[in-house]
């Protein structure tokens, strides 16, 4: 009876290792970084100004101002965010570099709502 139980335990362990390793080459696990962004007249304040390596970032943008704003970065853009409201923007950075961000409302970037986000 002990041999049967031992055999079952070994079989289960091998099956678990095989299942765990089966997707190892096909799946990549990348952490998502959330960066809080405050938008107001006429600024953006990021909780982090850079990323240590390429990866996925969710920009959680809150409009703390009195005018509508948006955030454009990495070829993606939030909808127009009304005062007191929030929006999220998911961007996948696949390479290192400097990425310009800005508010696309006419005149806002020129008044300071722009900057550079760095991926190291």
PDB file of C-alpha atoms in Angstrom:
ATOM      1  CA  UNK A   1       0.000   0.000   0.000  1.00  0.00           C
ATOM      2  CA  UNK A   2       2.862   2.388   0.815  1.00  0.00           C
ATOM      3  CA  UNK A   3       4.401   1.742  -2.602  1.00  0.00           C
ATOM      4  CA  UNK A   4       1.112   2.630  -4.311  1.00  0.00           C
ATOM      5  CA  UNK A   5       0.793   5.882  -2.332  1.00  0.00           C
ATOM      6  CA  UNK A   6       4.427   6.764  -3.001  1.00  0.00           C
ATOM      7  CA  UNK A   7       3.957   6.047  -6.715  1.00  0.00           C
ATOM      8  CA  UNK A   8       0.842   8.242  -6.804  1.00  0.00           C
ATOM      9  CA  UNK A   9       2.671  11.102  -5.070  1.00  0.00           C
ATOM     10  CA  UNK A  10       5.605  10.881  -7.482  1.00  0.00           C
ATOM     11  CA  UNK A  11       3.252  10.745 -10.480  1.00  0.00           C
ATOM     12  CA  UNK A  12       1.340  13.801  -9.225  1.00  0.00           C
ATOM     13  CA  UNK A  13       4.567  15.715  -8.608  1.00  0.00           C
ATOM     14  CA  UNK A  14       5.904  14.934 -12.096  1.00  0.00           C
ATOM     15  CA  UNK A  15       2.571  15.889 -13.682  1.00  0.00           C
ATOM     16  CA  UNK A  16       2.601  19.194 -11.786  1.00  0.00           C
ATOM     17  CA  UNK A  17       6.141  19.996 -12.899  1.00  0.00           C
ATOM     18  CA  UNK A  18       5.321  19.093 -16.495  1.00  0.00           C
ATOM     19  CA  UNK A  19       2.214  21.298 -16.477  1.00  0.00           C
ATOM     20  CA  UNK A  20       4.127  24.183 -14.909  1.00  0.00           C
ATOM     21  CA  UNK A  21       6.924  23.918 -17.445  1.00  0.00           C
ATOM     22  CA  UNK A  22       4.689  23.419 -20.473  1.00  0.00           C
ATOM     23  CA  UNK A  23       3.881  27.096 -20.864  1.00  0.00           C
ATOM     24  CA  UNK A  24       7.218  28.416 -19.667  1.00  0.00           C
ATOM     25  CA  UNK A  25       8.496  29.094 -23.170  1.00  0.00           C
ATOM     26  CA  UNK A  26       5.236  30.459 -24.525  1.00  0.00           C
ATOM     27  CA  UNK A  27       4.124  32.809 -21.759  1.00  0.00           C
ATOM     28  CA  UNK A  28       5.942  35.846 -20.544  1.00  0.00           C
ATOM     29  CA  UNK A  29       5.116  37.234 -17.157  1.00  0.00           C
ATOM     30  CA  UNK A  30       5.632  40.952 -16.964  1.00  0.00           C
ATOM     31  CA  UNK A  31       4.638  43.096 -14.054  1.00  0.00           C
ATOM     32  CA  UNK A  32       2.405  46.068 -14.630  1.00  0.00           C
ATOM     33  CA  UNK A  33       3.473  49.329 -13.026  1.00  0.00           C
ATOM     34  CA  UNK A  34       0.798  51.818 -12.009  1.00  0.00           C
ATOM     35  CA  UNK A  35       1.812  55.457 -12.118  1.00  0.00           C
ATOM     36  CA  UNK A  36      -0.495  58.090 -10.644  1.00  0.00           C
ATOM     37  CA  UNK A  37      -0.787  61.293 -12.642  1.00  0.00           C
ATOM     38  CA  UNK A  38      -2.363  64.553 -11.490  1.00  0.00           C
ATOM     39  CA  UNK A  39      -3.405  66.917 -14.268  1.00  0.00           C
ATOM     40  CA  UNK A  40      -4.254  70.568 -13.673  1.00  0.00           C
ATOM     41  CA  UNK A  41      -3.758  74.070 -15.032  1.00  0.00           C
ATOM     42  CA  UNK A  42      -1.197  73.718 -16.604  1.00  0.00           C
ATOM     43  CA  UNK A  43       0.845  70.807 -15.345  1.00  0.00           C
ATOM     44  CA  UNK A  44       1.192  67.054 -15.035  1.00  0.00           C
ATOM     45  CA  UNK A  45       2.592  65.542 -11.856  1.00  0.00           C
ATOM     46  CA  UNK A  46       3.703  61.891 -12.199  1.00  0.00           C
ATOM     47  CA  UNK A  47       4.281  59.685  -9.134  1.00  0.00           C
ATOM     48  CA  UNK A  48       7.260  58.239 -11.066  1.00  0.00           C
ATOM     49  CA  UNK A  49       9.032  59.976 -13.951  1.00  0.00           C
ATOM     50  CA  UNK A  50      10.689  56.836 -15.315  1.00  0.00           C
ATOM     51  CA  UNK A  51      10.552  53.063 -15.641  1.00  0.00           C
ATOM     52  CA  UNK A  52      13.571  50.877 -14.824  1.00  0.00           C
ATOM     53  CA  UNK A  53      13.048  48.605 -17.854  1.00  0.00           C
ATOM     54  CA  UNK A  54      10.576  48.194 -20.717  1.00  0.00           C
ATOM     55  CA  UNK A  55       7.176  46.930 -19.616  1.00  0.00           C
ATOM     56  CA  UNK A  56       3.521  47.755 -19.120  1.00  0.00           C
ATOM     57  CA  UNK A  57       2.421  50.934 -17.383  1.00  0.00           C
ATOM     58  CA  UNK A  58      -1.069  51.940 -16.352  1.00  0.00           C
ATOM     59  CA  UNK A  59      -1.231  55.702 -16.026  1.00  0.00           C
ATOM     60  CA  UNK A  60      -4.001  56.524 -13.508  1.00  0.00           C
ATOM     61  CA  UNK A  61      -4.836  60.123 -14.402  1.00  0.00           C
ATOM     62  CA  UNK A  62      -6.894  62.384 -12.138  1.00  0.00           C
ATOM     63  CA  UNK A  63      -7.933  65.828 -13.288  1.00  0.00           C
ATOM     64  CA  UNK A  64      -7.394  68.064 -10.251  1.00  0.00           C
ATOM     65  CA  UNK A  65      -7.932  71.237 -12.276  1.00  0.00           C
ATOM     66  CA  UNK A  66     -10.917  73.282 -13.372  1.00  0.00           C
ATOM     67  CA  UNK A  67     -10.651  72.613 -17.123  1.00  0.00           C
ATOM     68  CA  UNK A  68     -10.889  69.373 -19.118  1.00  0.00           C
ATOM     69  CA  UNK A  69      -7.551  67.668 -19.904  1.00  0.00           C
ATOM     70  CA  UNK A  70      -6.237  64.468 -21.470  1.00  0.00           C
ATOM     71  CA  UNK A  71      -2.929  62.604 -21.537  1.00  0.00           C
ATOM     72  CA  UNK A  72      -1.197  61.373 -24.667  1.00  0.00           C
ATOM     73  CA  UNK A  73       1.891  59.147 -24.455  1.00  0.00           C
ATOM     74  CA  UNK A  74       3.313  56.224 -26.403  1.00  0.00           C
ATOM     75  CA  UNK A  75       0.832  56.641 -29.251  1.00  0.00           C
ATOM     76  CA  UNK A  76      -2.164  56.320 -26.909  1.00  0.00           C
ATOM     77  CA  UNK A  77      -4.462  58.911 -25.395  1.00  0.00           C
ATOM     78  CA  UNK A  78      -7.068  59.117 -22.642  1.00  0.00           C
ATOM     79  CA  UNK A  79     -10.473  60.524 -23.411  1.00  0.00           C
ATOM     80  CA  UNK A  80     -11.043  64.115 -22.359  1.00  0.00           C
ATOM     81  CA  UNK A  81     -11.152  64.039 -18.551  1.00  0.00           C
ATOM     82  CA  UNK A  82     -13.560  66.464 -16.902  1.00  0.00           C
ATOM     83  CA  UNK A  83     -12.593  68.301 -13.666  1.00  0.00           C
ATOM     84  CA  UNK A  84     -12.642  65.992 -10.656  1.00  0.00           C
ATOM     85  CA  UNK A  85     -12.810  62.848 -12.831  1.00  0.00           C
ATOM     86  CA  UNK A  86     -10.248  60.117 -13.557  1.00  0.00           C
ATOM     87  CA  UNK A  87      -9.213  57.857 -16.426  1.00  0.00           C
ATOM     88  CA  UNK A  88      -6.666  55.091 -16.934  1.00  0.00           C
ATOM     89  CA  UNK A  89      -4.336  54.614 -19.849  1.00  0.00           C
ATOM     90  CA  UNK A  90      -2.444  51.355 -20.429  1.00  0.00           C
ATOM     91  CA  UNK A  91       0.767  51.654 -22.437  1.00  0.00           C
ATOM     92  CA  UNK A  92       3.210  48.852 -23.250  1.00  0.00           C
ATOM     93  CA  UNK A  93       6.759  50.156 -23.631  1.00  0.00           C
ATOM     94  CA  UNK A  94       8.697  47.552 -25.635  1.00  0.00           C
ATOM     95  CA  UNK A  95      12.015  49.386 -25.756  1.00  0.00           C
ATOM     96  CA  UNK A  96      14.158  51.828 -23.841  1.00  0.00           C
ATOM     97  CA  UNK A  97      13.872  55.486 -24.690  1.00  0.00           C
ATOM     98  CA  UNK A  98      12.439  58.901 -23.986  1.00  0.00           C
ATOM     99  CA  UNK A  99       8.710  59.274 -24.599  1.00  0.00           C
ATOM    100  CA  UNK A 100       7.022  62.652 -24.862  1.00  0.00           C
ATOM    101  CA  UNK A 101       3.711  63.110 -23.068  1.00  0.00           C
ATOM    102  CA  UNK A 102       1.295  66.009 -23.406  1.00  0.00           C
ATOM    103  CA  UNK A 103      -2.243  67.299 -23.100  1.00  0.00           C
ATOM    104  CA  UNK A 104      -3.752  67.569 -26.582  1.00  0.00           C
ATOM    105  CA  UNK A 105      -6.266  70.292 -25.679  1.00  0.00           C
ATOM    106  CA  UNK A 106      -5.246  73.267 -27.853  1.00  0.00           C
ATOM    107  CA  UNK A 107      -2.760  75.518 -26.055  1.00  0.00           C
ATOM    108  CA  UNK A 108      -2.338  73.328 -22.951  1.00  0.00           C
ATOM    109  CA  UNK A 109       0.985  71.728 -23.933  1.00  0.00           C
ATOM    110  CA  UNK A 110       2.399  75.159 -24.788  1.00  0.00           C
ATOM    111  CA  UNK A 111       1.451  76.332 -21.289  1.00  0.00           C
ATOM    112  CA  UNK A 112       3.369  73.514 -19.607  1.00  0.00           C
ATOM    113  CA  UNK A 113       1.323  70.331 -19.947  1.00  0.00           C
ATOM    114  CA  UNK A 114       4.096  68.334 -21.579  1.00  0.00           C
ATOM    115  CA  UNK A 115       7.216  66.463 -20.608  1.00  0.00           C
ATOM    116  CA  UNK A 116       9.314  63.347 -21.094  1.00  0.00           C
ATOM    117  CA  UNK A 117       8.858  59.901 -19.579  1.00  0.00           C
ATOM    118  CA  UNK A 118      12.025  57.758 -19.583  1.00  0.00           C
ATOM    119  CA  UNK A 119      12.272  53.989 -19.939  1.00  0.00           C
ATOM    120  CA  UNK A 120      15.760  52.800 -18.921  1.00  0.00           C
TER     121      UNK A 120
END
